[in-house]
């Protein structure tokens, strides 16, 4: 991917390095996650009018009433997932596709679902232009998961859920991890679920504000 970034003539390596350093200062320790952030051009995934803000540690509107998350929140979620190169990952809420690109660097294959067609298409174009090959995208309701490709070693939900969607729990592999923001519409906590055998252990982390997860096993609207 670095090659295609360089070919696109938009290196901005200094800005990406400064963002990774800022995240380390704020408490992100996973060096693979920080390296992925340093290598992935976030400005490819935000509207061109706000590209100059792409390396600030803040969320940015991406159209269709949705936002690309704050880099710190992406980094925290990825760190909690403890990804390895052999992992197959399900992402619910492709959005801009930025986190999809980070996941693609850290895992073997990423299956990512987005419900808004315009965002699905925009993310597909951005990922293609960066030459990211190990992703499969679909436009549908991700609260049902993606049974054809299950089970997944890791699942990341990028929108706030009222409860943990049951189909996603069913699609966790043995030893699988899932990160999902759960709570009220306006504020959630990041929950980490881990499956050992038939046991699911849940731990709660940071307070966050995600856009709602809308679908059969999420919010009605
Ligand atoms: N990680 C993304 C987050 C985008 S915001 C990024 O940083 O760009 C969350 C996304 O989840 C939105 O694009 C929204 O449309 C999508 N979403 C909400 N409910 C969904 C559902 N049931 N299935 C798939 N995508 C959903």
CSV table of C-alpha atoms and ligand atoms in Angstrom, one decimal:
chain,number,residue,atom,x,y,z
A,1,UNK,CA,0.0,0.0,0.0
A,2,UNK,CA,2.9,2.4,0.8
A,3,UNK,CA,3.9,2.2,-2.9
A,4,UNK,CA,0.5,3.2,-4.2
A,5,UNK,CA,0.4,6.1,-1.7
A,6,UNK,CA,3.7,7.3,-3.0
A,7,UNK,CA,2.5,6.9,-6.6
A,8,UNK,CA,-0.5,9.0,-5.8
A,9,UNK,CA,1.9,11.7,-4.9
A,10,UNK,CA,0.4,12.4,-1.5
A,11,UNK,CA,2.9,11.1,1.0
A,12,UNK,CA,2.1,13.4,4.1
A,13,UNK,CA,4.3,11.0,6.1
A,14,UNK,CA,5.1,13.7,8.6
A,15,UNK,CA,1.5,14.4,9.4
A,16,UNK,CA,0.8,10.7,9.8
A,17,UNK,CA,3.8,10.2,12.1
A,18,UNK,CA,2.7,13.1,14.3
A,19,UNK,CA,-0.8,11.6,14.6
A,20,UNK,CA,0.7,8.2,15.6
A,21,UNK,CA,2.9,10.0,18.2
A,22,UNK,CA,-0.1,11.9,19.6
A,23,UNK,CA,-2.0,8.6,20.0
A,24,UNK,CA,0.9,7.0,21.7
A,25,UNK,CA,1.0,10.0,24.2
A,26,UNK,CA,-2.7,9.5,24.8
A,27,UNK,CA,-2.2,5.9,25.8
A,28,UNK,CA,-2.2,3.7,22.7
A,29,UNK,CA,0.6,1.1,23.2
A,30,UNK,CA,0.1,-1.4,20.4
A,31,UNK,CA,3.0,-0.8,18.0
A,32,UNK,CA,1.4,-2.6,15.1
A,33,UNK,CA,-1.7,-0.4,15.4
A,34,UNK,CA,0.4,2.8,15.6
A,35,UNK,CA,2.4,1.6,12.5
A,36,UNK,CA,-0.8,1.0,10.6
A,37,UNK,CA,-2.0,4.5,11.4
A,38,UNK,CA,1.4,5.9,10.3
A,39,UNK,CA,1.1,4.0,7.0
A,40,UNK,CA,-2.5,4.7,6.1
A,41,UNK,CA,-3.5,8.0,4.4
A,42,UNK,CA,-6.6,9.2,6.3
A,43,UNK,CA,-6.9,12.1,3.9
A,44,UNK,CA,-8.0,9.6,1.2
A,45,UNK,CA,-11.1,8.9,3.2
A,46,UNK,CA,-12.5,12.3,4.1
A,47,UNK,CA,-14.3,14.8,1.8
A,48,UNK,CA,-11.7,16.9,-0.1
A,49,UNK,CA,-12.9,20.1,1.5
A,50,UNK,CA,-11.8,18.9,4.9
A,51,UNK,CA,-8.7,17.0,3.8
A,52,UNK,CA,-6.5,19.6,5.6
A,53,UNK,CA,-8.0,18.3,8.9
A,54,UNK,CA,-7.4,14.6,8.2
A,55,UNK,CA,-4.6,14.2,10.7
A,56,UNK,CA,-6.2,16.0,13.6
A,57,UNK,CA,-7.4,13.5,16.3
A,58,UNK,CA,-11.0,14.3,15.8
A,59,UNK,CA,-14.1,12.9,14.0
A,60,UNK,CA,-15.1,14.5,10.7
A,61,UNK,CA,-18.5,14.4,8.8
A,62,UNK,CA,-18.3,12.2,5.7
A,63,UNK,CA,-21.8,12.9,4.3
A,64,UNK,CA,-25.1,11.0,4.5
A,65,UNK,CA,-25.3,12.2,8.2
A,66,UNK,CA,-22.4,9.9,9.2
A,67,UNK,CA,-18.9,10.6,10.6
A,68,UNK,CA,-15.4,9.1,10.3
A,69,UNK,CA,-14.5,8.3,13.9
A,70,UNK,CA,-11.8,10.0,15.9
A,71,UNK,CA,-8.5,8.3,15.2
A,72,UNK,CA,-8.0,7.6,19.0
A,73,UNK,CA,-11.3,5.6,19.0
A,74,UNK,CA,-10.2,3.6,16.0
A,75,UNK,CA,-6.8,2.9,17.6
A,76,UNK,CA,-8.4,1.9,21.0
A,77,UNK,CA,-10.8,-0.5,19.2
A,78,UNK,CA,-8.0,-2.1,17.1
A,79,UNK,CA,-5.8,-2.4,20.2
A,80,UNK,CA,-8.5,-4.2,22.1
A,81,UNK,CA,-9.0,-6.7,19.2
A,82,UNK,CA,-5.3,-7.9,19.5
A,83,UNK,CA,-5.3,-8.8,15.7
A,84,UNK,CA,-2.9,-11.2,14.2
A,85,UNK,CA,-1.9,-11.6,10.5
A,86,UNK,CA,-3.9,-14.8,10.2
A,87,UNK,CA,-7.2,-13.3,11.4
A,88,UNK,CA,-10.4,-13.0,9.4
A,89,UNK,CA,-12.3,-9.9,10.5
A,90,UNK,CA,-15.9,-8.7,10.1
A,91,UNK,CA,-16.5,-4.9,10.2
A,92,UNK,CA,-20.0,-3.5,10.6
A,93,UNK,CA,-20.2,0.1,9.4
A,94,UNK,CA,-17.6,0.6,6.7
A,95,UNK,CA,-18.3,4.3,6.6
A,96,UNK,CA,-15.4,6.1,4.9
A,97,UNK,CA,-13.4,2.8,4.7
A,98,UNK,CA,-10.5,4.2,6.7
A,99,UNK,CA,-10.8,1.7,9.5
A,100,UNK,CA,-11.2,-1.0,6.8
A,101,UNK,CA,-7.8,0.0,5.5
A,102,UNK,CA,-6.3,-0.2,9.0
A,103,UNK,CA,-7.8,-3.6,9.5
A,104,UNK,CA,-6.5,-4.8,6.1
A,105,UNK,CA,-3.0,-4.0,7.2
A,106,UNK,CA,-3.3,-5.8,10.6
A,107,UNK,CA,-5.3,-9.0,9.5
A,108,UNK,CA,-5.5,-11.5,6.7
A,109,UNK,CA,-8.9,-10.6,5.3
A,110,UNK,CA,-11.6,-8.0,6.1
A,111,UNK,CA,-15.3,-8.5,5.4
A,112,UNK,CA,-17.0,-5.1,5.8
A,113,UNK,CA,-20.7,-4.2,5.6
A,114,UNK,CA,-22.2,-0.7,5.1
A,115,UNK,CA,-25.9,0.1,4.9
A,116,UNK,CA,-25.7,3.5,3.1
A,117,UNK,CA,-25.1,2.9,-0.7
A,118,UNK,CA,-23.2,6.2,-1.3
A,119,UNK,CA,-20.8,5.5,1.6
A,120,UNK,CA,-20.3,1.9,0.5
A,121,UNK,CA,-19.4,3.1,-3.0
A,122,UNK,CA,-17.1,5.9,-1.8
A,123,UNK,CA,-15.2,3.5,0.5
A,124,UNK,CA,-14.9,0.9,-2.3
A,125,UNK,CA,-13.4,3.6,-4.6
A,126,UNK,CA,-10.9,4.9,-1.9
A,127,UNK,CA,-9.8,1.3,-1.0
A,128,UNK,CA,-9.3,0.5,-4.7
A,129,UNK,CA,-7.3,3.6,-5.4
A,130,UNK,CA,-5.0,2.6,-2.5
A,131,UNK,CA,-4.6,-0.9,-3.9
A,132,UNK,CA,-6.0,-2.6,-0.8
A,133,UNK,CA,-6.8,-6.1,-2.0
A,134,UNK,CA,-7.7,-8.2,1.0
A,135,UNK,CA,-11.2,-6.7,1.6
A,136,UNK,CA,-14.7,-7.8,0.6
A,137,UNK,CA,-17.4,-5.1,0.8
A,138,UNK,CA,-21.1,-5.4,0.9
A,139,UNK,CA,-24.0,-3.0,1.1
A,140,UNK,CA,-26.6,-4.4,3.5
A,141,UNK,CA,-27.7,-4.6,7.2
A,142,UNK,CA,-24.6,-5.6,9.1
A,143,UNK,CA,-26.5,-6.4,12.4
A,144,UNK,CA,-27.2,-9.8,10.9
A,145,UNK,CA,-23.5,-10.4,10.3
A,146,UNK,CA,-22.3,-12.3,7.3
A,147,UNK,CA,-23.1,-16.0,7.9
A,148,UNK,CA,-21.5,-17.1,4.6
A,149,UNK,CA,-18.1,-16.0,5.8
A,150,UNK,CA,-18.4,-16.8,9.5
A,151,UNK,CA,-16.9,-17.6,12.0
A,152,UNK,CA,-14.7,-14.5,12.4
A,153,UNK,CA,-11.6,-14.2,14.6
A,154,UNK,CA,-12.5,-10.6,15.2
A,155,UNK,CA,-15.6,-8.4,14.8
A,156,UNK,CA,-15.7,-4.6,15.0
A,157,UNK,CA,-18.9,-2.7,15.1
A,158,UNK,CA,-18.5,1.0,14.2
A,159,UNK,CA,-21.9,2.3,15.2
A,160,UNK,CA,-23.7,2.5,18.5
A,161,UNK,CA,-25.9,-0.5,19.4
A,162,UNK,CA,-28.8,-0.6,21.9
A,163,UNK,CA,-27.8,-4.2,22.8
A,164,UNK,CA,-25.1,-6.6,21.5
A,165,UNK,CA,-26.6,-8.1,18.2
A,166,UNK,CA,-27.1,-11.8,18.8
A,167,UNK,CA,-26.1,-12.9,15.3
A,168,UNK,CA,-22.7,-11.3,15.7
A,169,UNK,CA,-22.1,-13.2,18.9
A,170,UNK,CA,-23.0,-16.4,17.1
A,171,UNK,CA,-20.5,-15.6,14.4
A,172,UNK,CA,-17.5,-15.3,16.7
A,173,UNK,CA,-14.9,-18.0,16.2
A,174,UNK,CA,-13.4,-19.9,19.2
A,175,UNK,CA,-11.0,-17.5,20.8
A,176,UNK,CA,-12.7,-14.7,18.9
A,177,UNK,CA,-13.0,-11.1,20.0
A,178,UNK,CA,-15.6,-8.5,19.3
A,179,UNK,CA,-15.6,-4.7,20.0
A,180,UNK,CA,-19.0,-3.0,20.0
A,181,UNK,CA,-20.2,0.3,21.4
A,182,UNK,CA,-23.3,-0.4,23.5
A,183,UNK,CA,-25.6,2.0,25.2
A,184,UNK,CA,-28.0,4.9,24.7
A,185,UNK,CA,-28.4,6.7,21.3
A,186,UNK,CA,-26.3,9.6,22.5
A,187,UNK,CA,-23.5,7.8,24.5
A,188,UNK,CA,-22.2,4.3,24.6
A,189,UNK,CA,-19.3,2.3,26.2
A,190,UNK,CA,-16.9,0.2,24.2
A,191,UNK,CA,-17.6,-3.4,25.1
A,192,UNK,CA,-15.0,-6.1,24.4
A,193,UNK,CA,-16.4,-9.6,24.2
A,194,UNK,CA,-14.1,-12.7,24.1
A,195,UNK,CA,-15.2,-16.2,23.4
A,196,UNK,CA,-13.5,-19.1,25.1
A,197,UNK,CA,-15.3,-22.3,24.3
A,198,UNK,CA,-18.9,-21.6,24.9
A,199,UNK,CA,-18.2,-18.9,27.4
A,200,UNK,CA,-18.5,-15.2,26.4
A,201,UNK,CA,-16.7,-12.7,28.7
A,202,UNK,CA,-17.5,-9.0,28.5
A,203,UNK,CA,-15.5,-6.1,29.7
A,204,UNK,CA,-16.4,-2.4,29.3
A,205,UNK,CA,-13.9,0.3,28.3
A,206,UNK,CA,-14.1,4.0,27.2
A,207,UNK,CA,-17.2,6.1,27.0
A,208,UNK,CA,-17.8,7.0,23.3
A,209,UNK,CA,-20.4,8.7,21.0
A,210,UNK,CA,-21.1,6.7,17.8
A,211,UNK,CA,-23.8,7.3,15.2
A,212,UNK,CA,-26.6,4.7,15.7
A,213,UNK,CA,-26.4,1.2,14.4
A,214,UNK,CA,-29.7,1.0,12.4
A,215,UNK,CA,-31.0,-2.5,11.5
A,216,UNK,CA,-32.9,-5.6,12.4
A,217,UNK,CA,-30.7,-6.2,15.5
A,218,UNK,CA,-30.0,-2.5,16.2
A,219,UNK,CA,-32.1,0.6,16.4
A,220,UNK,CA,-35.3,0.7,14.3
A,221,UNK,CA,-34.4,4.0,12.7
B,1,LIG,N1,-15.3,3.3,10.9
B,1,LIG,C1,-16.1,4.2,10.1
B,1,LIG,C2,-17.3,4.6,10.9
B,1,LIG,C3,-18.4,5.3,10.1
B,1,LIG,S1,-19.8,5.8,11.1
B,1,LIG,C4,-15.3,5.4,9.7
B,1,LIG,O1,-14.5,5.8,10.6
B,1,LIG,O2,-15.5,5.9,8.6
B,1,LIG,C5,-20.7,4.3,11.2
B,1,LIG,C6,-21.2,3.7,10.0
B,1,LIG,O3,-22.1,2.6,10.3
B,1,LIG,C7,-22.0,4.7,9.1
B,1,LIG,O4,-21.5,4.8,7.8
B,1,LIG,C8,-23.4,4.0,9.1
B,1,LIG,O5,-24.1,4.2,7.9
B,1,LIG,C9,-23.1,2.6,9.3
B,1,LIG,N2,-24.1,1.7,9.8
B,1,LIG,C10,-25.1,2.0,10.7
B,1,LIG,N3,-25.9,0.9,10.9
B,1,LIG,C11,-25.5,-0.1,10.1
B,1,LIG,C12,-25.9,-1.4,9.8
B,1,LIG,N4,-26.9,-2.0,10.4
B,1,LIG,N5,-25.2,-2.1,8.9
B,1,LIG,C13,-24.1,-1.6,8.3
B,1,LIG,N6,-23.7,-0.3,8.5
B,1,LIG,C14,-24.3,0.4,9.4
